[in-house]
Amino acid sequence: MRRGTAGDAYSGQRDFNALFEEHYDAVHRYARRRVGPDHADDVASEAFVVAWRRAERMPPGRELPWLYACARRITLAHLRRDQRQDLIAESLSRRPGAAVHADDADRVVERAGALAALARLTEQERELVMLVTWEGLDCRQAARVVGCTHVTARARLHRARKRLNAHMNESTPDHAPKEAAWTT
C-alpha cells in the first residue's frame, strides 16, 4: 500500500479499502470489549488511521495482529486518560457535601465471577487470554500483539489459565472444580 504516483495512490487506496472491509469489524469488537461501546468507534478508527499512515510498516499477511497491536496501544492511551479523569472525579467527590453515587454497571461487573477472576490477572496475562479466546488468535499471533516471543506467550498463557481457574474455583461457594470455557 505504498503511495507514490497517482496510479500507485489509487491502488493503495483500493488495497486500504479492502483491508478496512476485511478487518474493521474484528478491530471494532476488540476495542468494544476493552473500552466499551462509547469509545470503540474512536479506537477502531484511530487504528485504521495509523494503518493508512504506516502502510509500508504493516507486515503482509499479518495485518490483523498488527491492527490489534495498534488498537491495543490506542486502548491503553484511552484507559490512561480515563484513569486520570477518574482520579480527578474521585478527588472532587471527597469534597465536603459531595454526594456519592454508586454506578449500577460497576456493581454488575463486580458480581460477575468470570470478569472478577479475569481482572485478578496481570495486564499481560489478561491481554493474552482475551486475544486467544475472544479474538481467536493463535499463540504466535498473540505474542506479536503483546510484543514477546511465542514461547514466552505460551508459558504466560498457561500460567494465566491456571490462575484463572484457581480464581474461578475460589468464587464458587461449594469449591467444586469447574472447567473454564476459555481453555483451548
mmCIF file of N, CA, C and O in Angstrom, residues 111-151:
data_model
loop_
_atom_site.group_PDB
_atom_site.id
_atom_site.type_symbol
_atom_site.label_atom_id
_atom_site.label_comp_id
_atom_site.label_asym_id
_atom_site.label_seq_id
_atom_site.Cartn_x
_atom_site.Cartn_y
_atom_site.Cartn_z
ATOM 1 N N ARG A 111 -20.111 -8.334 40.358
ATOM 2 C CA ARG A 111 -20.792 -9.599 40.645
ATOM 3 C C ARG A 111 -20.449 -10.694 39.649
ATOM 4 O O ARG A 111 -20.676 -11.852 39.905
ATOM 5 N N ALA A 112 -19.957 -10.333 38.528
ATOM 6 C CA ALA A 112 -19.648 -11.333 37.503
ATOM 7 C C ALA A 112 -18.357 -12.048 37.881
ATOM 8 O O ALA A 112 -17.272 -11.471 37.821
ATOM 9 N N GLY A 113 -18.470 -13.291 38.275
ATOM 10 C CA GLY A 113 -17.314 -14.055 38.750
ATOM 11 C C GLY A 113 -16.215 -14.186 37.715
ATOM 12 O O GLY A 113 -15.040 -14.053 38.030
ATOM 13 N N ALA A 114 -16.574 -14.425 36.489
ATOM 14 C CA ALA A 114 -15.562 -14.603 35.449
ATOM 15 C C ALA A 114 -14.802 -13.312 35.208
ATOM 16 O O ALA A 114 -13.575 -13.338 35.061
ATOM 17 N N LEU A 115 -15.497 -12.205 35.175
ATOM 18 C CA LEU A 115 -14.819 -10.934 34.963
ATOM 19 C C LEU A 115 -13.955 -10.560 36.149
ATOM 20 O O LEU A 115 -12.868 -9.999 35.981
ATOM 21 N N ALA A 116 -14.417 -10.893 37.344
ATOM 22 C CA ALA A 116 -13.613 -10.608 38.527
ATOM 23 C C ALA A 116 -12.339 -11.440 38.517
ATOM 24 O O ALA A 116 -11.257 -10.949 38.847
ATOM 25 N N ALA A 117 -12.466 -12.695 38.133
ATOM 26 C CA ALA A 117 -11.284 -13.557 38.064
ATOM 27 C C ALA A 117 -10.333 -13.058 36.983
ATOM 28 O O ALA A 117 -9.115 -13.041 37.176
ATOM 29 N N LEU A 118 -10.877 -12.643 35.865
ATOM 30 C CA LEU A 118 -10.052 -12.116 34.782
ATOM 31 C C LEU A 118 -9.318 -10.852 35.231
ATOM 32 O O LEU A 118 -8.157 -10.653 34.908
ATOM 33 N N ALA A 119 -9.986 -10.045 36.010
ATOM 34 C CA ALA A 119 -9.385 -8.799 36.474
ATOM 35 C C ALA A 119 -8.236 -9.042 37.454
ATOM 36 O O ALA A 119 -7.374 -8.189 37.611
ATOM 37 N N ARG A 120 -8.204 -10.207 38.081
ATOM 38 C CA ARG A 120 -7.143 -10.517 39.034
ATOM 39 C C ARG A 120 -5.851 -10.939 38.342
ATOM 40 O O ARG A 120 -4.819 -11.063 38.987
ATOM 41 N N LEU A 121 -5.914 -11.149 37.055
ATOM 42 C CA LEU A 121 -4.708 -11.487 36.300
ATOM 43 C C LEU A 121 -3.898 -10.225 36.036
ATOM 44 O O LEU A 121 -4.424 -9.119 36.103
ATOM 45 N N THR A 122 -2.637 -10.404 35.698
ATOM 46 C CA THR A 122 -1.830 -9.254 35.307
ATOM 47 C C THR A 122 -2.320 -8.752 33.956
ATOM 48 O O THR A 122 -3.013 -9.468 33.230
ATOM 49 N N GLU A 123 -1.923 -7.553 33.602
ATOM 50 C CA GLU A 123 -2.352 -6.958 32.329
ATOM 51 C C GLU A 123 -1.941 -7.834 31.148
ATOM 52 O O GLU A 123 -2.733 -8.072 30.249
ATOM 53 N N GLN A 124 -0.708 -8.327 31.161
ATOM 54 C CA GLN A 124 -0.257 -9.159 30.043
ATOM 55 C C GLN A 124 -0.982 -10.490 30.002
ATOM 56 O O GLN A 124 -1.338 -10.966 28.933
ATOM 57 N N GLU A 125 -1.223 -11.099 31.165
ATOM 58 C CA GLU A 125 -1.958 -12.366 31.195
ATOM 59 C C GLU A 125 -3.374 -12.163 30.663
ATOM 60 O O GLU A 125 -3.860 -12.942 29.848
ATOM 61 N N ARG A 126 -4.007 -11.123 31.133
ATOM 62 C CA ARG A 126 -5.379 -10.825 30.713
ATOM 63 C C ARG A 126 -5.431 -10.577 29.204
ATOM 64 O O ARG A 126 -6.293 -11.102 28.502
ATOM 65 N N GLU A 127 -4.469 -9.804 28.701
ATOM 66 C CA GLU A 127 -4.438 -9.498 27.273
ATOM 67 C C GLU A 127 -4.247 -10.772 26.452
ATOM 68 O O GLU A 127 -4.912 -10.979 25.443
ATOM 69 N N LEU A 128 -3.345 -11.648 26.878
ATOM 70 C CA LEU A 128 -3.119 -12.905 26.154
ATOM 71 C C LEU A 128 -4.365 -13.784 26.158
ATOM 72 O O LEU A 128 -4.745 -14.334 25.122
ATOM 73 N N VAL A 129 -5.006 -13.907 27.315
ATOM 74 C CA VAL A 129 -6.225 -14.723 27.402
ATOM 75 C C VAL A 129 -7.293 -14.172 26.467
ATOM 76 O O VAL A 129 -7.932 -14.910 25.721
ATOM 77 N N MET A 130 -7.476 -12.862 26.468
ATOM 78 C CA MET A 130 -8.509 -12.261 25.627
ATOM 79 C C MET A 130 -8.169 -12.364 24.145
ATOM 80 O O MET A 130 -9.048 -12.603 23.319
ATOM 81 N N LEU A 131 -6.902 -12.203 23.795
ATOM 82 C CA LEU A 131 -6.516 -12.316 22.383
ATOM 83 C C LEU A 131 -6.746 -13.727 21.860
ATOM 84 O O LEU A 131 -7.214 -13.910 20.732
ATOM 85 N N VAL A 132 -6.433 -14.722 22.677
ATOM 86 C CA VAL A 132 -6.571 -16.104 22.222
ATOM 87 C C VAL A 132 -8.032 -16.549 22.250
ATOM 88 O O VAL A 132 -8.518 -17.179 21.314
ATOM 89 N N THR A 133 -8.753 -16.199 23.303
ATOM 90 C CA THR A 133 -10.118 -16.703 23.428
ATOM 91 C C THR A 133 -11.149 -15.824 22.724
ATOM 92 O O THR A 133 -12.007 -16.341 22.028
ATOM 93 N N TRP A 134 -11.080 -14.522 22.898
ATOM 94 C CA TRP A 134 -12.094 -13.652 22.325
ATOM 95 C C TRP A 134 -11.785 -13.262 20.890
ATOM 96 O O TRP A 134 -12.686 -13.133 20.077
ATOM 97 N N GLU A 135 -10.507 -13.049 20.600
ATOM 98 C CA GLU A 135 -10.143 -12.605 19.258
ATOM 99 C C GLU A 135 -9.815 -13.775 18.332
ATOM 100 O O GLU A 135 -9.691 -13.597 17.128
ATOM 101 N N GLY A 136 -9.603 -14.973 18.891
ATOM 102 C CA GLY A 136 -9.350 -16.155 18.079
ATOM 103 C C GLY A 136 -7.947 -16.227 17.487
ATOM 104 O O GLY A 136 -7.720 -16.955 16.522
ATOM 105 N N LEU A 137 -6.997 -15.495 18.055
ATOM 106 C CA LEU A 137 -5.631 -15.555 17.555
ATOM 107 C C LEU A 137 -4.945 -16.806 18.098
ATOM 108 O O LEU A 137 -5.282 -17.289 19.175
ATOM 109 N N ASP A 138 -3.977 -17.312 17.346
ATOM 110 C CA ASP A 138 -3.174 -18.394 17.901
ATOM 111 C C ASP A 138 -2.082 -17.764 18.766
ATOM 112 O O ASP A 138 -1.928 -16.540 18.822
ATOM 113 N N CYS A 139 -1.324 -18.613 19.440
ATOM 114 C CA CYS A 139 -0.337 -18.120 20.404
ATOM 115 C C CYS A 139 0.740 -17.267 19.731
ATOM 116 O O CYS A 139 1.181 -16.259 20.279
ATOM 117 N N ARG A 140 1.164 -17.636 18.523
ATOM 118 C CA ARG A 140 2.185 -16.852 17.815
ATOM 119 C C ARG A 140 1.658 -15.455 17.468
ATOM 120 O O ARG A 140 2.366 -14.466 17.624
ATOM 121 N N GLN A 141 0.433 -15.370 16.996
ATOM 122 C CA GLN A 141 -0.145 -14.073 16.647
ATOM 123 C C GLN A 141 -0.333 -13.209 17.898
ATOM 124 O O GLN A 141 -0.041 -12.017 17.877
ATOM 125 N N ALA A 142 -0.812 -13.817 18.975
ATOM 126 C CA ALA A 142 -0.993 -13.075 20.219
ATOM 127 C C ALA A 142 0.346 -12.568 20.746
ATOM 128 O O ALA A 142 0.437 -11.453 21.265
ATOM 129 N N ALA A 143 1.394 -13.370 20.587
ATOM 130 C CA ALA A 143 2.727 -12.955 21.020
ATOM 131 C C ALA A 143 3.177 -11.708 20.267
ATOM 132 O O ALA A 143 3.772 -10.796 20.845
ATOM 133 N N ARG A 144 2.883 -11.647 18.971
ATOM 134 C CA ARG A 144 3.246 -10.467 18.180
ATOM 135 C C ARG A 144 2.512 -9.222 18.684
ATOM 136 O O ARG A 144 3.075 -8.134 18.729
ATOM 137 N N VAL A 145 1.242 -9.412 19.058
ATOM 138 C CA VAL A 145 0.452 -8.271 19.524
ATOM 139 C C VAL A 145 1.020 -7.700 20.818
ATOM 140 O O VAL A 145 1.153 -6.490 20.959
ATOM 141 N N VAL A 146 1.376 -8.578 21.766
ATOM 142 C CA VAL A 146 1.870 -8.084 23.052
ATOM 143 C C VAL A 146 3.369 -7.845 23.062
ATOM 144 O O VAL A 146 3.908 -7.315 24.028
ATOM 145 N N GLY A 147 4.063 -8.248 21.997
ATOM 146 C CA GLY A 147 5.482 -7.940 21.873
ATOM 147 C C GLY A 147 6.414 -8.864 22.621
ATOM 148 O O GLY A 147 7.351 -8.399 23.272
ATOM 149 N N CYS A 148 6.160 -10.168 22.554
ATOM 150 C CA CYS A 148 7.067 -11.128 23.163
ATOM 151 C C CYS A 148 7.206 -12.333 22.233
ATOM 152 O O CYS A 148 6.531 -12.410 21.209
ATOM 153 N N THR A 149 8.067 -13.276 22.593
ATOM 154 C CA THR A 149 8.229 -14.469 21.760
ATOM 155 C C THR A 149 7.037 -15.396 21.962
ATOM 156 O O THR A 149 6.341 -15.310 22.986
ATOM 157 N N HIS A 150 6.825 -16.292 21.002
ATOM 158 C CA HIS A 150 5.679 -17.202 21.141
ATOM 159 C C HIS A 150 5.889 -18.176 22.295
ATOM 160 O O HIS A 150 4.934 -18.603 22.932
ATOM 161 N N VAL A 151 7.132 -18.518 22.610
ATOM 162 C CA VAL A 151 7.412 -19.412 23.736
ATOM 163 C C VAL A 151 7.031 -18.713 25.048
ATOM 164 O O VAL A 151 6.383 -19.309 25.919
#
